[in-house]
Amino acid sequence: MEVLARTEADMQVVSVQDSRIDAAVALAFKDAMRNTTDGGPQTVVLDLQKVDFIDSSGLGAIVATMKHLAPDRKLVLAGLSPTVDKVFKLTRMDTVFRVFTSLDDALSDVRA
Amino acid sequence: MLAPFDVSVISSEHAVRDALRDVIHGLGPLGLDIEEVGTVELVLAEALNNIVEHAYPPDAQGGPIHVTCRHRQKGLFFTIRDRGKAMPDGQIPLGMVQDVNVDVMDMPEGGFGWFMIRDLAKDVAYQRQGCENELQLRLAIAVRRAPP
């Protein structure tokens, strides 16, 4: 599971490079996120633009990442494809996370 | 109507990806849109993950998983068979919606799979046949209207 991270001011943008966050890689994703966000800024923007599929294990791994960052740090989601968005809506997790359609929207909101 | 097709894999961590790829390839001639393909992939992923994780647990040897797809007037009918452990109590879980209106640290990290299957699929039925599990479900996709 490859993620690319860049930090600017008070936020870190973590871009997932794989096209799937599913049961096969859910653990690796959690580990990668823990390692990458360790000691970073308060807001983490998870850039999912390259991800076209997540299953319930992938969703669970994203929730676990949010809980790992809480209570002091926040996880914001950006760039959800239609299928990924569907999983968040079905499970009502779209009410738990701040979800932005595009990375630009997320960045300008966090910066504001 | 799409010609019937079957997909078989041996249970493993990556078997689910292989099976999904083959099923979606098999549905190719229907020209489904991205949303419909997403629904098929999600429902089958959850059903297959459940087999890999529970019917054939990691300490046991993986076994066969067999998926059949039949296109009929009311949509796509899938049957998924495996030779692993039976469902607890011989029934599929109720798959209730998880309460997400809770404290962050109490947020559920699992238990979404059966809920999504039941929400997206119709006519979900499970039976144990000898030493085989058989899960049937229908997706109201590529539905054909009866001729007038």
Short mmCIF file of C-alpha atoms in Angstrom, two decimals:
data_model
loop_
_atom_site.label_atom_id
_atom_site.label_comp_id
_atom_site.label_asym_id
_atom_site.label_seq_id
_atom_site.Cartn_x
_atom_site.Cartn_y
_atom_site.Cartn_z
CA MET A 1 0.00 0.00 0.00
CA GLU A 2 1.65 3.21 -1.21
CA VAL A 3 0.69 6.63 0.07
CA LEU A 4 2.33 9.95 -0.77
CA ALA A 5 2.32 12.70 1.81
CA ARG A 6 3.02 16.40 1.68
CA THR A 7 2.75 18.85 4.51
CA GLU A 8 1.85 22.49 4.22
CA ALA A 9 1.43 24.80 7.20
CA ASP A 10 -1.16 23.18 9.43
CA MET A 11 -2.30 20.31 7.26
CA GLN A 12 -0.99 17.13 5.75
CA VAL A 13 -2.29 15.78 2.45
CA VAL A 14 -1.99 12.01 2.15
CA SER A 15 -2.66 10.68 -1.36
CA VAL A 16 -3.45 7.00 -1.73
CA GLN A 17 -1.65 5.61 -4.80
CA ASP A 18 -3.49 2.28 -5.03
CA SER A 19 -6.81 1.99 -6.89
CA ARG A 20 -8.41 -0.15 -4.18
CA ILE A 21 -8.68 -0.12 -0.39
CA ASP A 22 -10.19 -3.56 0.17
CA ALA A 23 -9.87 -6.50 2.54
CA ALA A 24 -6.57 -7.55 0.95
CA VAL A 25 -4.85 -4.26 1.86
CA ALA A 26 -6.91 -2.87 4.75
CA LEU A 27 -4.24 -3.69 7.36
CA ALA A 28 -1.43 -2.35 5.19
CA PHE A 29 -3.43 0.83 4.67
CA LYS A 30 -3.91 1.31 8.42
CA ASP A 31 -0.19 0.80 9.03
CA ALA A 32 0.81 3.15 6.21
CA MET A 33 -1.54 5.83 7.55
CA ARG A 34 -0.22 5.50 11.09
CA ASN A 35 3.39 5.74 9.96
CA THR A 36 2.76 8.61 7.57
CA THR A 37 0.67 10.79 9.88
CA ASP A 38 2.77 10.18 12.99
CA GLY A 39 3.62 13.49 14.65
CA GLY A 40 2.12 15.51 11.79
CA PRO A 41 -0.15 18.56 11.72
CA GLN A 42 -3.65 18.83 13.11
CA THR A 43 -5.63 18.21 9.96
CA VAL A 44 -5.03 15.25 7.66
CA VAL A 45 -6.65 15.37 4.22
CA LEU A 46 -7.01 11.85 2.80
CA ASP A 47 -6.86 12.22 -0.98
CA LEU A 48 -8.80 9.34 -2.54
CA GLN A 49 -8.73 10.56 -6.16
CA LYS A 50 -6.90 7.47 -7.39
CA VAL A 51 -9.11 5.05 -5.45
CA ASP A 52 -12.02 3.66 -7.42
CA PHE A 53 -13.15 0.95 -5.00
CA ILE A 54 -13.41 0.42 -1.25
CA ASP A 55 -15.25 -2.36 0.56
CA SER A 56 -16.39 -2.55 4.20
CA SER A 57 -12.87 -3.55 5.31
CA GLY A 58 -11.44 -0.48 3.60
CA LEU A 59 -14.12 1.67 5.19
CA GLY A 60 -13.25 0.16 8.59
CA ALA A 61 -9.58 0.99 8.03
CA ILE A 62 -10.42 4.63 7.25
CA VAL A 63 -12.57 4.80 10.41
CA ALA A 64 -9.70 3.26 12.40
CA THR A 65 -7.37 5.95 11.02
CA MET A 66 -9.79 8.67 12.10
CA LYS A 67 -9.96 7.15 15.61
CA HIS A 68 -6.17 6.91 15.76
CA LEU A 69 -5.88 10.64 15.02
CA ALA A 70 -8.67 11.64 17.43
CA PRO A 71 -9.31 13.49 19.64
CA ASP A 72 -6.72 16.17 18.79
CA ARG A 73 -6.42 15.66 15.06
CA LYS A 74 -8.97 15.48 12.27
CA LEU A 75 -9.27 13.33 9.15
CA VAL A 76 -10.95 14.95 6.14
CA LEU A 77 -11.77 13.03 2.94
CA ALA A 78 -11.39 14.30 -0.60
CA GLY A 79 -11.80 13.10 -4.18
CA LEU A 80 -14.34 10.31 -3.71
CA SER A 81 -15.27 8.35 -6.83
CA PRO A 82 -18.97 7.43 -7.29
CA THR A 83 -18.48 3.89 -5.91
CA VAL A 84 -16.46 5.08 -2.91
CA ASP A 85 -19.02 7.80 -2.25
CA LYS A 86 -21.79 5.18 -2.37
CA VAL A 87 -20.16 3.18 0.45
CA PHE A 88 -19.94 6.27 2.66
CA LYS A 89 -23.55 7.26 1.96
CA LEU A 90 -24.98 3.75 2.45
CA THR A 91 -23.31 3.35 5.84
CA ARG A 92 -24.10 6.97 6.86
CA MET A 93 -20.37 7.50 7.32
CA ASP A 94 -20.75 10.58 5.12
CA THR A 95 -22.26 12.20 8.23
CA VAL A 96 -19.22 11.32 10.35
CA PHE A 97 -16.46 12.59 8.06
CA ARG A 98 -16.14 15.89 6.27
CA VAL A 99 -16.28 14.72 2.68
CA PHE A 100 -15.22 16.87 -0.28
CA THR A 101 -15.75 15.94 -3.91
CA SER A 102 -12.44 17.38 -5.02
CA LEU A 103 -9.09 17.85 -3.35
CA ASP A 104 -9.18 21.56 -4.22
CA ASP A 105 -12.48 21.99 -2.37
CA ALA A 106 -11.03 20.26 0.68
CA LEU A 107 -7.85 22.34 0.65
CA SER A 108 -9.60 25.68 0.30
CA ASP A 109 -12.03 24.74 3.09
CA VAL A 110 -9.28 23.63 5.46
CA ARG A 111 -7.22 26.73 4.67
CA ALA A 112 -10.17 29.07 5.25
CA MET B 1 -29.67 -11.54 -22.65
CA LEU B 2 -26.13 -12.08 -21.52
CA ALA B 3 -24.91 -15.67 -21.83
CA PRO B 4 -24.60 -17.45 -18.46
CA PHE B 5 -21.09 -17.60 -17.04
CA ASP B 6 -19.30 -18.99 -13.99
CA VAL B 7 -16.18 -17.92 -12.12
CA SER B 8 -14.18 -20.20 -9.82
CA VAL B 9 -11.30 -19.32 -7.49
CA ILE B 10 -9.51 -20.93 -4.57
CA SER B 11 -9.98 -18.98 -1.35
CA SER B 12 -7.06 -16.69 -0.48
CA GLU B 13 -6.39 -13.09 0.41
CA HIS B 14 -6.28 -12.08 -3.24
CA ALA B 15 -8.89 -14.50 -4.56
CA VAL B 16 -11.64 -11.94 -4.10
CA ARG B 17 -9.94 -9.46 -6.43
CA ASP B 18 -9.45 -12.17 -9.04
CA ALA B 19 -13.09 -13.29 -8.83
CA LEU B 20 -14.41 -9.71 -9.04
CA ARG B 21 -12.23 -8.95 -12.05
CA ASP B 22 -13.50 -12.05 -13.85
CA VAL B 23 -17.17 -11.36 -13.03
CA ILE B 24 -16.92 -7.75 -14.22
CA HIS B 25 -15.18 -8.93 -17.37
CA GLY B 26 -18.02 -11.42 -17.88
CA LEU B 27 -20.60 -8.62 -17.57
CA GLY B 28 -18.73 -6.55 -20.19
CA PRO B 29 -21.20 -7.17 -23.07
CA LEU B 30 -24.03 -5.60 -21.01
CA GLY B 31 -22.30 -2.20 -21.11
CA LEU B 32 -23.26 -1.37 -17.51
CA ASP B 33 -22.58 2.14 -16.26
CA ILE B 34 -20.01 2.85 -13.57
CA GLU B 35 -22.65 2.97 -10.83
CA GLU B 36 -24.06 -0.45 -11.78
CA VAL B 37 -20.61 -2.01 -11.98
CA GLY B 38 -19.87 -0.50 -8.56
CA THR B 39 -22.98 -2.12 -7.09
CA VAL B 40 -22.09 -5.55 -8.49
CA GLU B 41 -18.51 -5.23 -7.27
CA LEU B 42 -19.50 -4.07 -3.79
CA VAL B 43 -22.13 -6.74 -3.15
CA LEU B 44 -19.95 -9.57 -4.45
CA ALA B 45 -16.87 -8.25 -2.62
CA GLU B 46 -18.73 -8.36 0.70
CA ALA B 47 -20.13 -11.84 0.08
CA LEU B 48 -16.74 -13.18 -1.03
CA ASN B 49 -14.76 -11.47 1.76
CA ASN B 50 -17.09 -13.14 4.20
CA ILE B 51 -16.26 -16.56 2.75
CA VAL B 52 -12.49 -15.91 2.74
CA GLU B 53 -12.54 -14.58 6.32
CA HIS B 54 -15.14 -16.79 8.01
CA ALA B 55 -16.04 -19.87 5.97
CA TYR B 56 -12.37 -20.58 5.23
CA PRO B 57 -10.62 -19.01 8.24
CA PRO B 58 -6.90 -18.22 7.92
CA ASP B 59 -5.77 -21.20 10.01
CA ALA B 60 -7.65 -23.60 7.72
CA GLN B 61 -6.75 -24.56 4.19
CA GLY B 62 -8.48 -22.46 1.54
CA GLY B 63 -11.09 -24.17 -0.58
CA PRO B 64 -13.08 -23.54 -3.74
CA ILE B 65 -15.42 -20.60 -4.28
CA HIS B 66 -17.76 -20.81 -7.21
CA VAL B 67 -19.80 -17.89 -8.57
CA THR B 68 -22.48 -18.29 -11.20
CA CYS B 69 -24.12 -15.37 -12.97
CA ARG B 70 -27.42 -15.65 -14.82
CA HIS B 71 -29.05 -12.75 -16.62
CA ARG B 72 -32.83 -12.91 -16.54
CA GLN B 73 -35.68 -10.46 -17.00
CA LYS B 74 -35.56 -9.31 -13.38
CA GLY B 75 -31.84 -8.63 -13.42
CA LEU B 76 -28.62 -10.41 -12.54
CA PHE B 77 -28.93 -13.57 -10.44
CA PHE B 78 -25.82 -14.66 -8.60
CA THR B 79 -25.21 -17.92 -6.76
CA ILE B 80 -22.06 -18.21 -4.65
CA ARG B 81 -20.99 -21.62 -3.36
CA ASP B 82 -18.18 -22.65 -1.03
CA ARG B 83 -17.22 -25.74 0.94
CA GLY B 84 -16.22 -23.95 4.14
CA LYS B 85 -17.86 -23.66 7.53
CA ALA B 86 -21.60 -23.07 7.69
CA MET B 87 -23.06 -19.71 8.74
CA PRO B 88 -23.53 -19.44 12.50
CA ASP B 89 -27.02 -20.78 13.35
CA GLY B 90 -27.44 -21.68 9.68
CA GLN B 91 -28.54 -18.14 8.85
CA ILE B 92 -27.06 -15.03 7.30
CA PRO B 93 -26.64 -12.13 9.72
CA LEU B 94 -29.43 -9.58 9.93
CA GLY B 95 -27.07 -6.84 8.79
CA MET B 96 -28.65 -4.03 10.78
CA VAL B 97 -27.55 -0.49 10.01
CA GLN B 98 -24.69 0.51 12.33
CA ASP B 99 -25.29 3.44 14.63
CA VAL B 100 -22.80 6.13 13.63
CA ASN B 101 -24.31 8.78 15.88
CA VAL B 102 -21.85 7.92 18.63
CA ASP B 103 -18.65 9.19 20.17
CA VAL B 104 -15.66 9.07 17.80
CA MET B 105 -13.91 6.39 19.84
CA ASP B 106 -17.03 4.19 19.74
CA MET B 107 -17.40 4.49 15.97
CA PRO B 108 -17.92 1.03 14.42
CA GLU B 109 -15.05 -0.25 12.25
CA GLY B 110 -16.91 -3.30 11.00
CA GLY B 111 -20.30 -4.92 10.61
CA PHE B 112 -21.12 -3.02 7.43
CA GLY B 113 -20.82 -5.92 5.01
CA TRP B 114 -24.15 -7.70 5.41
CA PHE B 115 -25.95 -4.40 5.75
CA MET B 116 -24.64 -3.34 2.34
CA ILE B 117 -25.50 -6.70 0.78
CA ARG B 118 -29.05 -6.55 2.11
CA ASP B 119 -29.43 -2.93 1.12
CA LEU B 120 -28.20 -3.32 -2.45
CA ALA B 121 -29.32 -6.85 -3.32
CA LYS B 122 -32.79 -8.41 -3.51
CA ASP B 123 -33.99 -11.92 -2.69
CA VAL B 124 -30.94 -12.77 -0.58
CA ALA B 125 -31.16 -16.43 0.47
CA TYR B 126 -28.75 -18.82 2.14
CA GLN B 127 -28.82 -22.55 2.50
CA ARG B 128 -26.45 -25.25 3.64
CA GLN B 129 -26.50 -28.16 1.18
CA GLY B 130 -24.51 -31.08 2.55
CA CYS B 131 -21.02 -29.65 3.05
CA GLU B 132 -21.67 -26.65 0.81
CA ASN B 133 -22.80 -23.11 1.54
CA GLU B 134 -25.02 -21.59 -1.12
CA LEU B 135 -25.83 -17.90 -1.18
CA GLN B 136 -28.25 -16.58 -3.76
CA LEU B 137 -29.01 -12.99 -4.51
CA ARG B 138 -30.41 -10.80 -7.25
CA LEU B 139 -29.31 -7.38 -8.40
CA ALA B 140 -31.96 -5.31 -10.17
CA ILE B 141 -29.47 -4.36 -12.87
CA ALA B 142 -29.89 -4.86 -16.62
CA VAL B 143 -33.60 -5.51 -15.98
CA ARG B 144 -35.54 -6.29 -19.16
CA ARG B 145 -39.13 -5.23 -19.62
CA ALA B 146 -41.42 -8.02 -20.74
CA PRO B 147 -42.45 -7.55 -24.39
CA PRO B 148 -45.94 -5.97 -24.67
#
